[in-house]
XYZ file of C-alpha atoms in Angstrom:
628
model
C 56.219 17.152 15.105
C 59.276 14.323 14.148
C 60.646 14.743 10.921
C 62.198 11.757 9.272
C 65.723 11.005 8.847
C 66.203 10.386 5.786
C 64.365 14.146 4.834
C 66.418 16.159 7.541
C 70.050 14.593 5.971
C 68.960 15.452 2.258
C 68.139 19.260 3.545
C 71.562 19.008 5.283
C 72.956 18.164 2.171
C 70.982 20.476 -0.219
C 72.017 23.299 2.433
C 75.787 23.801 2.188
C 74.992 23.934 -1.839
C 72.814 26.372 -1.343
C 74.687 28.757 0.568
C 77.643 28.307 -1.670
C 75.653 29.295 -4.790
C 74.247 32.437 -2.662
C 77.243 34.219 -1.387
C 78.206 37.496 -0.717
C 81.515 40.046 -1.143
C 81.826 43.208 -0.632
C 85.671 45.684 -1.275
C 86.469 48.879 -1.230
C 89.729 50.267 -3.141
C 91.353 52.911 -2.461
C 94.204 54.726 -4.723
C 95.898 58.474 -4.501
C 95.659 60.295 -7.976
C 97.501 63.358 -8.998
C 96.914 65.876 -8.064
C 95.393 65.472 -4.541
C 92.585 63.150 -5.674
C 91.842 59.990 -4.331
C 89.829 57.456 -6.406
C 87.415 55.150 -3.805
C 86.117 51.756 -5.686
C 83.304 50.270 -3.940
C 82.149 46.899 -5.237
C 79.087 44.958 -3.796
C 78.756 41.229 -5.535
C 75.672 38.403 -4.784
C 74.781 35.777 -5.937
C 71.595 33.048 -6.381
C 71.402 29.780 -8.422
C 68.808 29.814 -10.882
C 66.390 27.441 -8.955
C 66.093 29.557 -6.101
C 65.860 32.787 -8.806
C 62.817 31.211 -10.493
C 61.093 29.981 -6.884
C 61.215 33.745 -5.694
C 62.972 32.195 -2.764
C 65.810 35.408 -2.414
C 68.697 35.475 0.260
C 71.692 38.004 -1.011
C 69.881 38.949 -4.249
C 67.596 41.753 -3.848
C 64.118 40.361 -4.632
C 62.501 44.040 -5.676
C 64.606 43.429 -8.677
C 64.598 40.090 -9.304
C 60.697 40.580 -9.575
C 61.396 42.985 -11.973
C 63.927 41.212 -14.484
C 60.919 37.661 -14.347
C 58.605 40.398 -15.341
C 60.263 41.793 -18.212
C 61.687 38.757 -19.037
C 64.883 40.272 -18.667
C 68.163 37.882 -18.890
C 70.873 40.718 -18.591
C 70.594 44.198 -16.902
C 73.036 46.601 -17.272
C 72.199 50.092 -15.521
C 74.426 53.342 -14.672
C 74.115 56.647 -13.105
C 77.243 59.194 -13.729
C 78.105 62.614 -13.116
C 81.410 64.488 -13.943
C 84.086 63.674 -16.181
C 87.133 61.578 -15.969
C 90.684 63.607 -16.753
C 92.211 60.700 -18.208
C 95.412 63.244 -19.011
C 95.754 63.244 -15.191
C 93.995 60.256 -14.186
C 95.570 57.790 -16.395
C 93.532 54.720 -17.338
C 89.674 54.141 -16.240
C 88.880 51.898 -13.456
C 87.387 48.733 -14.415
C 88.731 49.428 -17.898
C 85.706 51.884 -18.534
C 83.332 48.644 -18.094
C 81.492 49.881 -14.775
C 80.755 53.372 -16.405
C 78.635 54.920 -17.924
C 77.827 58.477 -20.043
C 76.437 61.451 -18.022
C 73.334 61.713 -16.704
C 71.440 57.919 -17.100
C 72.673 54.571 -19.081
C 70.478 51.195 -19.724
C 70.856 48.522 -21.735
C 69.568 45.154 -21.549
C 69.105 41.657 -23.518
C 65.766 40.715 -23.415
C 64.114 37.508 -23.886
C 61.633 37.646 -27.123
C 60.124 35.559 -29.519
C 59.465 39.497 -32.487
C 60.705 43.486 -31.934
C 57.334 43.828 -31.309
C 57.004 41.594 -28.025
C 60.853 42.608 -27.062
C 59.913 46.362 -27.394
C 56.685 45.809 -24.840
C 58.909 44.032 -22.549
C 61.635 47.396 -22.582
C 58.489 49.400 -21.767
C 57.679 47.300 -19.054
C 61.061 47.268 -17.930
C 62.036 50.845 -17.937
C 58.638 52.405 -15.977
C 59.467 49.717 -13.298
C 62.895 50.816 -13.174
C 62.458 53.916 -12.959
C 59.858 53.717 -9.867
C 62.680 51.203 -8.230
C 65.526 53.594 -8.346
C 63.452 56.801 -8.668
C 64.808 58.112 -11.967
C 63.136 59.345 -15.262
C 63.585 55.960 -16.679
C 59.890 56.097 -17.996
C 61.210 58.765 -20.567
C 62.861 56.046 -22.131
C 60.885 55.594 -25.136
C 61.558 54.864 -28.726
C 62.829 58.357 -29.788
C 65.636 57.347 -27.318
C 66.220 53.689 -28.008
C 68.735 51.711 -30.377
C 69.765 48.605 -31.086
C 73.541 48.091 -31.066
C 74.842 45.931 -33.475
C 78.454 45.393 -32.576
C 79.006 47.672 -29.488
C 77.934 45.671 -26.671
C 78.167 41.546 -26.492
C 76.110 39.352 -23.515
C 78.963 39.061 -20.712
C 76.956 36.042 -19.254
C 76.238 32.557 -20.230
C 73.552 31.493 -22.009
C 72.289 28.548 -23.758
C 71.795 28.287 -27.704
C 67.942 29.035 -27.536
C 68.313 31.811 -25.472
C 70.784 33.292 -27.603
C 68.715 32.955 -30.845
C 65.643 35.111 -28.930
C 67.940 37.673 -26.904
C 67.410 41.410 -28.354
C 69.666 43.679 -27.043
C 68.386 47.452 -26.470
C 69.704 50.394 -25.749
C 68.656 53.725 -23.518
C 70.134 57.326 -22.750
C 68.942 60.269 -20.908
C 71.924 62.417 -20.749
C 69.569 65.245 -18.861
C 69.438 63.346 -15.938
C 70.548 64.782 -12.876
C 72.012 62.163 -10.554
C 71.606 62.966 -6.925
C 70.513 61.507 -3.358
C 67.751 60.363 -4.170
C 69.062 57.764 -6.639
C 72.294 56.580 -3.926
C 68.966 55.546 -0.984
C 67.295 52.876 -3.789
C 71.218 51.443 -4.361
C 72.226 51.387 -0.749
C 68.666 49.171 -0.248
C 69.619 46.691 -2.515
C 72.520 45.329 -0.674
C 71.979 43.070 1.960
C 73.510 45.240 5.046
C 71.502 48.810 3.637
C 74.397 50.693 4.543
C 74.198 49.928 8.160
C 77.816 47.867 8.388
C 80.445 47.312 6.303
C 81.951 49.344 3.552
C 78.427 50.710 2.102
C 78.156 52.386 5.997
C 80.629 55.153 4.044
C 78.513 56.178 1.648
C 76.920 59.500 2.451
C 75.351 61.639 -0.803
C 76.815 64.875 0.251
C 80.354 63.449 -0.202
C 79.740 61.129 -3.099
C 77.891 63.806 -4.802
C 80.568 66.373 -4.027
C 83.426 64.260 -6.217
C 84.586 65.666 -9.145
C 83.617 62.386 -11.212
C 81.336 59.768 -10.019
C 79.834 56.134 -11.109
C 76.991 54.060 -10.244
C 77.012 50.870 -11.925
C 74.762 47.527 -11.449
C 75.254 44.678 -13.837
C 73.342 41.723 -13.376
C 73.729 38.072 -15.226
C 73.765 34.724 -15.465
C 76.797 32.662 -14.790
C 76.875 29.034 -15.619
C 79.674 26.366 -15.092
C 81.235 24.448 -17.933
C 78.315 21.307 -17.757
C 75.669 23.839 -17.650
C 74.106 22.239 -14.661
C 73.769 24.497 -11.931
C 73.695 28.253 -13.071
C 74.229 31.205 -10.385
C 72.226 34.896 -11.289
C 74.993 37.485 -9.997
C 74.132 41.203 -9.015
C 77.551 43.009 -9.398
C 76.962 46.958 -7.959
C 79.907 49.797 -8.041
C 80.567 52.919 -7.348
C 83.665 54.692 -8.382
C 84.825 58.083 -7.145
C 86.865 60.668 -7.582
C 87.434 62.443 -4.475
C 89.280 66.252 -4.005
C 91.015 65.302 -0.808
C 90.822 69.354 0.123
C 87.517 69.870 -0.720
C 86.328 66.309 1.355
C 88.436 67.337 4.058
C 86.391 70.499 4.399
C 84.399 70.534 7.603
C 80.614 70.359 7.222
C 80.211 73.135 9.797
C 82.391 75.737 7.455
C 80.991 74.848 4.008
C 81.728 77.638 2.740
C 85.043 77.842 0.937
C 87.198 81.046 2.663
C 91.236 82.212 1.264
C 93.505 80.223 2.925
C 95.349 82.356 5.875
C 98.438 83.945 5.505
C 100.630 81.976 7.557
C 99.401 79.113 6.362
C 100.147 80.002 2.757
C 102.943 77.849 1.128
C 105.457 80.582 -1.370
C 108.070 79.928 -3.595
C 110.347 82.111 -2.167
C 112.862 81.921 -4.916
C 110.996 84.049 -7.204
C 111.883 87.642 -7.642
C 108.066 89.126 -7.496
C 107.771 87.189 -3.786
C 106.759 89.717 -1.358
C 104.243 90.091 1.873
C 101.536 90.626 -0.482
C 102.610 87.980 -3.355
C 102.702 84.582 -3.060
C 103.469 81.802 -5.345
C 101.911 78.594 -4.308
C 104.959 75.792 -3.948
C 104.378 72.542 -5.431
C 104.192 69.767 -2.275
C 106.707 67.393 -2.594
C 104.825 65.057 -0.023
C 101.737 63.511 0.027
C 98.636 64.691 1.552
C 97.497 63.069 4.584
C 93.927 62.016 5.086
C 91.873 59.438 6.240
C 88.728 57.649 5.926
C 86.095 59.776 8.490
C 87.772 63.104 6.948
C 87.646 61.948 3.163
C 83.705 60.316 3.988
C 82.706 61.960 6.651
C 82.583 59.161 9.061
C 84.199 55.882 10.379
C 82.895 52.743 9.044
C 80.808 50.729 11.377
C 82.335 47.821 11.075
C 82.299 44.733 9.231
C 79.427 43.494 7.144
C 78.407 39.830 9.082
C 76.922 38.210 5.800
C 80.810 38.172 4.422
C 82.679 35.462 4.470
C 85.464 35.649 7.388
C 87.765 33.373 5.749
C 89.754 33.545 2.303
C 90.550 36.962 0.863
C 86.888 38.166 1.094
C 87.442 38.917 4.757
C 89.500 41.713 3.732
C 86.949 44.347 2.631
C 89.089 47.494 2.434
C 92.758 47.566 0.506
C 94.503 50.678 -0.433
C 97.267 51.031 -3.548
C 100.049 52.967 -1.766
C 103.707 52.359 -1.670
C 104.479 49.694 0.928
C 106.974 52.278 2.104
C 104.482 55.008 3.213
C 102.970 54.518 6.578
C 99.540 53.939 7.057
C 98.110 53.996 10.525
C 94.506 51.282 11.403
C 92.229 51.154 14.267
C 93.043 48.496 16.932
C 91.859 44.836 16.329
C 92.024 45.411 12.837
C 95.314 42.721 10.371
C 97.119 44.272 8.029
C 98.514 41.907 4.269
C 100.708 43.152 2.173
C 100.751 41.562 -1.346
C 103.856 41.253 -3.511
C 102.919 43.451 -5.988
C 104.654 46.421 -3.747
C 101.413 48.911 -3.374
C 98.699 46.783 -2.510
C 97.861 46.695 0.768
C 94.028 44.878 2.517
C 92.812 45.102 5.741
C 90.793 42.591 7.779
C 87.992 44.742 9.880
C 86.662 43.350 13.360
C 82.712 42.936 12.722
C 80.953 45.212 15.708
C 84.416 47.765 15.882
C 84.546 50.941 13.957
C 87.532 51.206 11.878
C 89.659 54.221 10.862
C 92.568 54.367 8.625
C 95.134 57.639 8.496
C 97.549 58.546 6.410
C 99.942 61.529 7.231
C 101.924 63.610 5.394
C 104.811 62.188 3.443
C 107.749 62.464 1.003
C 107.926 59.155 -1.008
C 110.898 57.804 -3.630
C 108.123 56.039 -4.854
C 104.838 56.678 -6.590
C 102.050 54.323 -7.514
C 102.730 53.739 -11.042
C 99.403 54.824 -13.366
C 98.847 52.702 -16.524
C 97.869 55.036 -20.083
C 94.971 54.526 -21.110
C 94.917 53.226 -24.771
C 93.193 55.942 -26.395
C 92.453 59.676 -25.685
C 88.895 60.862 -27.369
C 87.282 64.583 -27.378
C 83.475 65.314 -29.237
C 82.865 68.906 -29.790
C 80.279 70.742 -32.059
C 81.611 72.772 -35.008
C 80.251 75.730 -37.286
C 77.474 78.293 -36.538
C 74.013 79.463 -37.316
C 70.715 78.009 -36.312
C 70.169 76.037 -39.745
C 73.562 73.550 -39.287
C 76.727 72.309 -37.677
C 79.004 70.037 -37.204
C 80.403 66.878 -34.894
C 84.314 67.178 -34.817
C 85.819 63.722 -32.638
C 89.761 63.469 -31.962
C 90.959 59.837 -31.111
C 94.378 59.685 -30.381
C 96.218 56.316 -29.678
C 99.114 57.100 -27.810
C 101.043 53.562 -28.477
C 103.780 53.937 -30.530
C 103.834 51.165 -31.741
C 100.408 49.641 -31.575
C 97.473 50.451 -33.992
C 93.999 50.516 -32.197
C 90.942 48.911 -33.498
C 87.638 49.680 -31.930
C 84.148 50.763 -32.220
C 82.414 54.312 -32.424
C 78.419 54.366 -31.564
C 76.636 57.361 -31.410
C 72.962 57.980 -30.774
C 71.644 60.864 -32.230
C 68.264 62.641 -31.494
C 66.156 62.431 -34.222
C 66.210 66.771 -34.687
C 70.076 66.326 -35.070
C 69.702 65.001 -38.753
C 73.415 64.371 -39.397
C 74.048 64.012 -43.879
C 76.002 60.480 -44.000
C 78.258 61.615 -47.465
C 80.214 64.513 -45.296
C 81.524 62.116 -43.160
C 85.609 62.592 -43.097
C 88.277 60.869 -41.742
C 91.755 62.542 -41.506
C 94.771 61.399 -39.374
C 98.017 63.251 -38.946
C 101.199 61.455 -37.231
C 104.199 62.952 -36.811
C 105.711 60.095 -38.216
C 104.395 60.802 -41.739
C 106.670 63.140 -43.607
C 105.236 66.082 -46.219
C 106.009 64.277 -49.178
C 104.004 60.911 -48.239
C 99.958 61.544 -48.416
C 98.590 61.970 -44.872
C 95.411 59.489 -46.110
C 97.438 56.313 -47.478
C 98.036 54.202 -44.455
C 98.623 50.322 -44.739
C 94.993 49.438 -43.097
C 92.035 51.984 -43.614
C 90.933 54.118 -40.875
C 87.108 53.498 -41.420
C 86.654 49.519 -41.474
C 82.703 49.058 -41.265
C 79.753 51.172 -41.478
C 76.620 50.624 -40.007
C 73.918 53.894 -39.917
C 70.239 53.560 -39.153
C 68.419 56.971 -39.860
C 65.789 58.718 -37.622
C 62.247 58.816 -37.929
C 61.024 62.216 -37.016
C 59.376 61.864 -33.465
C 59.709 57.827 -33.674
C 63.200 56.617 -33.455
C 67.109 58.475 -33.128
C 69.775 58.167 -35.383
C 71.733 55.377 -34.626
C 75.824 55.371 -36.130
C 78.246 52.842 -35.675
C 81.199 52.276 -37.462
C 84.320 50.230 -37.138
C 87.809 52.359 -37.030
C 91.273 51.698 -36.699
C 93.663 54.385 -35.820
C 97.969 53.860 -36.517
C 100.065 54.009 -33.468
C 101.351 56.879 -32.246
C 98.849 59.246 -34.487
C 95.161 61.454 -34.149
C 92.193 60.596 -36.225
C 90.119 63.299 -36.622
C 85.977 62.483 -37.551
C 83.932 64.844 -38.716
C 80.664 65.201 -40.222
C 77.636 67.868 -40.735
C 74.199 67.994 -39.971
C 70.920 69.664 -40.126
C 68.558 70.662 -37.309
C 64.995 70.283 -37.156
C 62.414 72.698 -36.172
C 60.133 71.634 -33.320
C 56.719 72.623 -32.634
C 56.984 74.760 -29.540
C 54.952 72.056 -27.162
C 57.728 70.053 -27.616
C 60.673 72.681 -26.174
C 61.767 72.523 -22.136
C 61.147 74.558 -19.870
C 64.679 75.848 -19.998
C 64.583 75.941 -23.783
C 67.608 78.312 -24.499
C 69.607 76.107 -22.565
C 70.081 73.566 -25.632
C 69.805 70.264 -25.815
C 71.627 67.716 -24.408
C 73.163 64.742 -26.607
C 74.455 61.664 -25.405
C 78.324 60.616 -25.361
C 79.475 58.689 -27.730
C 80.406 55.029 -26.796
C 83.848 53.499 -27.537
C 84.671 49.504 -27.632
C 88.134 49.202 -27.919
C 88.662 45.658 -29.537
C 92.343 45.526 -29.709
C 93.987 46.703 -26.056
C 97.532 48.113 -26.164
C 98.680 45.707 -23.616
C 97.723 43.076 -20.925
C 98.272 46.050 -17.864
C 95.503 47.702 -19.617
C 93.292 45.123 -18.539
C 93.473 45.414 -14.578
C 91.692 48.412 -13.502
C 92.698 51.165 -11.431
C 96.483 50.706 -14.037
C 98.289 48.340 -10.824
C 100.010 46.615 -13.616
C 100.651 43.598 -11.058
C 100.034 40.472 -12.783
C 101.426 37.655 -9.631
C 98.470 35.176 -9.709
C 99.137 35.035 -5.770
C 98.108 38.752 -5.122
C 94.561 38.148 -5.612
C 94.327 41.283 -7.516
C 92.072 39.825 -10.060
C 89.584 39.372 -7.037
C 90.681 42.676 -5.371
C 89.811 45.180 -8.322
C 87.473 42.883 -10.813
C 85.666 41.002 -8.315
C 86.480 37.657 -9.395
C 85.626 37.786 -12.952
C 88.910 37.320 -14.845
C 87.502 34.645 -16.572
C 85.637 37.292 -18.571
C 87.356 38.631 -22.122
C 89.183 42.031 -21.421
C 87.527 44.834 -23.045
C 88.067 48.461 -22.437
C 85.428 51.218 -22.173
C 85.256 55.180 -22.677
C 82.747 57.514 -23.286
C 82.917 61.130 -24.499
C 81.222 63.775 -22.923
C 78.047 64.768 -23.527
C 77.415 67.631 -25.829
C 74.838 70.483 -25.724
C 73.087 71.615 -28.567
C 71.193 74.831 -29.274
C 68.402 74.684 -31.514
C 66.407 77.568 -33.597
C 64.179 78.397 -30.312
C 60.796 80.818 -30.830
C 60.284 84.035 -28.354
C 58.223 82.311 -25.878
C 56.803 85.810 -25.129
C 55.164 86.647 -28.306
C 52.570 84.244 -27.487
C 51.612 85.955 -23.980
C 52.115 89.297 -26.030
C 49.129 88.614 -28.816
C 47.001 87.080 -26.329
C 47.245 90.242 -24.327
C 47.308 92.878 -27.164
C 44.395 90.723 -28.943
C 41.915 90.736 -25.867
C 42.557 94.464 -25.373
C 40.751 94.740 -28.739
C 38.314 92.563 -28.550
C 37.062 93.935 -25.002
C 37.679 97.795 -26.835
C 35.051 96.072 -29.785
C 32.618 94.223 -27.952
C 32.181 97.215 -25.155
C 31.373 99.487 -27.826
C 29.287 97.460 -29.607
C 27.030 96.358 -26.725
C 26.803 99.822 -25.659
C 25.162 100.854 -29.153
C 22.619 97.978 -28.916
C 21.616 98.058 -25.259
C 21.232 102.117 -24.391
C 18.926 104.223 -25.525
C 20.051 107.964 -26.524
C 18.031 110.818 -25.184
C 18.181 114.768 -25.101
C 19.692 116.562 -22.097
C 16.481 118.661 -20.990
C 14.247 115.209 -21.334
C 17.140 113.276 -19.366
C 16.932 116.181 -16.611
C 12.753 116.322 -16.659
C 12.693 112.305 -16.232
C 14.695 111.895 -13.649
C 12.481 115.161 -11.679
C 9.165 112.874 -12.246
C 10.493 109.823 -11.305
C 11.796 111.389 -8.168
C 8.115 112.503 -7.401
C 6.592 109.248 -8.066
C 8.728 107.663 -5.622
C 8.194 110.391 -3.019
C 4.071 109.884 -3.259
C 4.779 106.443 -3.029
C 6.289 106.969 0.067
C 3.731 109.035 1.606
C 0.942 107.125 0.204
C 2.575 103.777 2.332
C 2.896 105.955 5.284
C -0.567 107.638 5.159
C -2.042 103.459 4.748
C -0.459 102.783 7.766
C -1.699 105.263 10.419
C -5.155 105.082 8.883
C -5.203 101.520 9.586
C -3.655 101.625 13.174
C -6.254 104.364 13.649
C -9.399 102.121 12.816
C -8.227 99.198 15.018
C -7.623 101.506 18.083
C -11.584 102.354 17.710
């Protein structure tokens, strides 16, 4: 078969477009927290131009969900699993300014494509029970008691033309219950294009990633369209963010069991007076831990991924935020590059060599310097009794100089019936002396309101407000509210455990400052360090917003004795077989005299007995005739 000329140079030229509108990058961060944490960023970006999207014709882009997002007519997905909490006392700020993470347990939201609420609310069904078959989670349980509509919370972070805009609904999903485990991590890991065979995903392993004391899944997927609007790219961005003990990783599969560290090996303070054989008091290290990557993950990784690009800064898939002065020790074959920032370091990894990078133990003058976040928030219940309580929130900007301006979404289940006129707002500074009110500051603290109430057994409470809190100062929210009674088919199994309700969500609108906006607090801003493309994956273009969430909280409702049911059922049917046996006995025997009862039973004995004899006497007279 010849194929023309002129057809095989226009597929040569359609071809090196094509590729460069379908690439793929892949980088894994690495950065020591206090104390003896490690936090491991794992990014995984694709890419597809639109044409290609709408043809079904998938290279890099995972086409199980593609089908799903044409489906549900779908233009932005935004999905996260998380587990743990972040100590952002110890921690410092968020990676990916909060952006990447989620609230415990199960996170969606999405803009979807439709012409009514109606129409938009059968395409969230739609998408949500083919979610959750894709990633096998309780997705399905999404349903309109657990779905809002956020009004200033969350904004589309891809492009999109002026129709689409006018038609997008935006819709939001919780399950805080969720338990996040394996079986979640084996659905991610197949929608990258090397399955966790090579590269950087070949370090994932669920007993370690489920093992860290806070954890983040995280896949964002949206359109991205250059400045003419010609040719628009559809780009899958997937993360997972860590926080790893280094003690506990370092723990050896075959000893799982944590045992008392041995004697000798025992690190005292020697200086105190109480030290003896039998006391110890554990000495602060003034070096570093050493690790490395197959103690921390259990394994080596296999390599290089061969669908990355081997030239640019994308061939560096692993970099590590250490002092340039500490030494860090790589597998042969594999290039070391240093940026100028002073702690960044990447590595280039040979494609079909394993590669292994130790650090051992030691003192540094310097220490990776850890940006603040911008605000510090706690959620707790207050009061007591089954009838009512109360939501207390702290926010705390720590700027002193700075006010902070953000937003505060919560979605309430509809039995949490909070009463809008106790809401309070309080701040106290330190600044503000007795004699000047505590409540007259230059801007008020409580900006814009926007509250949605529940339907019982239709729709949750949905509260979002607009708040500003002075530098340097706490603003303390509070509010009351009222719980519902359910009917007892509609408690857990686990009833008297509570209730779990979702974090609250926090949009900070105003950052502190510019370091706030590169994750992982580097604070390097040199254009020539690539750190933009290191820790945000090459979307700096994108506005700088930061993220938090609270934790979740559990509430305990009035809950019935689930044994007084099984009790009356018992206690009843012991009376009603007591009734019915005596009743039936009155109707169905007949009452006789003792001497009749003893005089019957005689006769019918007899009959039976002349029976007998009369059968046997038949027999041998008739045996007797035929023998004659």
């Amino acid at each position: 078969m010849l194929i023309p000329l002129s057809l095989l140079l226009l597929l040569c030229s359609l071809l090196p477009s094509t590729l460069a509108s379908a690439d793929y990058h892949e980088r894994l961060l690495l950065q020591p927290l206090s104390p003896s944490s490690l936090l491991a960023s794992f990014n995984f970006r694709s890419n597809t131009s639109s044409s290609a999207f709408h043809q079904q014709n998938f290279r890099f882009f995972p086409r199980s969900l593609g089908q799903i997002l044409q489906h549900a007519n779908t233009r932005e997905l935004h999905l996260r699993f998380s587990l743990g909490r972040w100590d952002a006392e110890s921690w410092g700020a968020r990676p990916w300014n909060g952006s990447r993470e989620g609230g415990t347990g199960v996170e969606l939201w999405a803009f979807v494509e439709a012409e009514s609420d109606e129409q938009a609310d059968a395409w969230w069904l739609t998408l949500t029970n083919a979610l959750s078959g894709l990633f096998c989670a309780s997705l399905n349980f999404i349903d309109s008691t657990r779905t809002i509509r956020p009004v200033m919370s969350f904004q589309p972070t891809g492009h999109h033309s002026q129709s689409t805009l006018s038609n997008l609904h935006l819709l939001h999903g919780t399950l805080p219950r969720e338990p996040v485990c394996t079986e979640n991590l084996t659905p991610f890991l197949k929608l990258l294009p090397c399955k966790g065979k090579a590269g950087i995903s070949s370090l994932l392993d669920g007993h370690k990633l489920f093992d860290a004391s806070w954890q983040s899944m995280s896949i964002d997927v949206r359109p991205l369209c250059p400045e003419d609007m010609k040719e628009c790219i559809l780009e899958i961005d997937q993360t997972i963010d860590m926080v790893l003990d280094i003690e506990r990783s370092k723990r050896h599969r075959d000893n799982p069991i944590p045992r008392p560290v041995p004697v000798e090996d025992l690190v005292c303070d020697t200086s105190k007076p109480y030290h003896s054989n039998d006391v110890c008091y554990p000495l602060d290290r003034s070096s570093e831990p050493p690790w490395s990557l197959s103690e921390i993950f259990g394994r080596q990784m296999k390599g290089s991924c061969p669908l990355v690009e081997t030239d640019g800064p994308d061939s560096e898939p692993i970099c590590i935020k250490v002092p340039h002065e500490r030494e860090v020790y790589i597998s042969n074959g594999a290039k070391e590059h240093k940026l100028e920032d002073g702690f960044t370091r990447c590595f280039e990894v040979p494609e079909n060599e394993d590669f292994e990078l130790k650090l051992n133990a030691q003192t540094l003058h310097t220490h990776t310097p850890v940006a603040q976040p911008p605000l510090y928030a706690e959620r707790s219940f207050t009061g007591h009794g089954q009838e009512r309580g109360g939501v207390q929130t702290l926010l705390t900007n720590p700027s002193i100089t700075q006010p902070v301006t953000f937003v505060y979404l919560e979605s309430l289940p509809w039995f949490m019936k909070p009463y809008l006129h106790t809401l309070r707002t309080e701040i106290s500074s330190p600044s503000i002396s007795p004699s000047h009110p505590a409540n007259t500051t230059i801007e008020p603290i409580l900006q814009d309101l926007y509250y949605r109430p529940a339907l019982d057994r239709h729709r949750p409470t949905h509260l979002e407000m607009l708040l500003s809190v002075p530098p340097n100062s706490t603003v303390t929210l509070t509010y009351d509210f009222e719980k519902a009674i359910l009917r007892y088919t509609e408690y857990p199994p686990d009833a008297n455990r509570g209730f779990d309700v979702a974090p609250a969500i926090i949009r900070l609108i105003s950052p502190t400052s510019s370091s706030s906006s590169l994750p992982f607090g580097t604070g390097a801003t040199d254009p020539s360090s690539n750190v933009d493309d290191i820790t945000v994956g090459g979307t700096a273009s994108q506005p700088s917003l930061y993220y938090l969430r609270t934790t979740s909280l559990l509430l305990s409702l009035p809950t019935p004795d689930f044994s007084m049911p099984y009790n009356v059922i018992i206690l009843t049917s012991t009376v009603m077989a007591l009734a019915f046996g005596m009743v039936f006995n009155l109707l169905v025997r007949r009452f006789v005299g003792a001497d009749e009862m003893a005089r019957s039973n005689l006769g019918v004995l007899k009959d039976k007995v002349t029976q007998v004899r009369r059968l046997v006497a038949s027999r041998w007279l008739g045996k007797g005739e035929k023998e004659d």
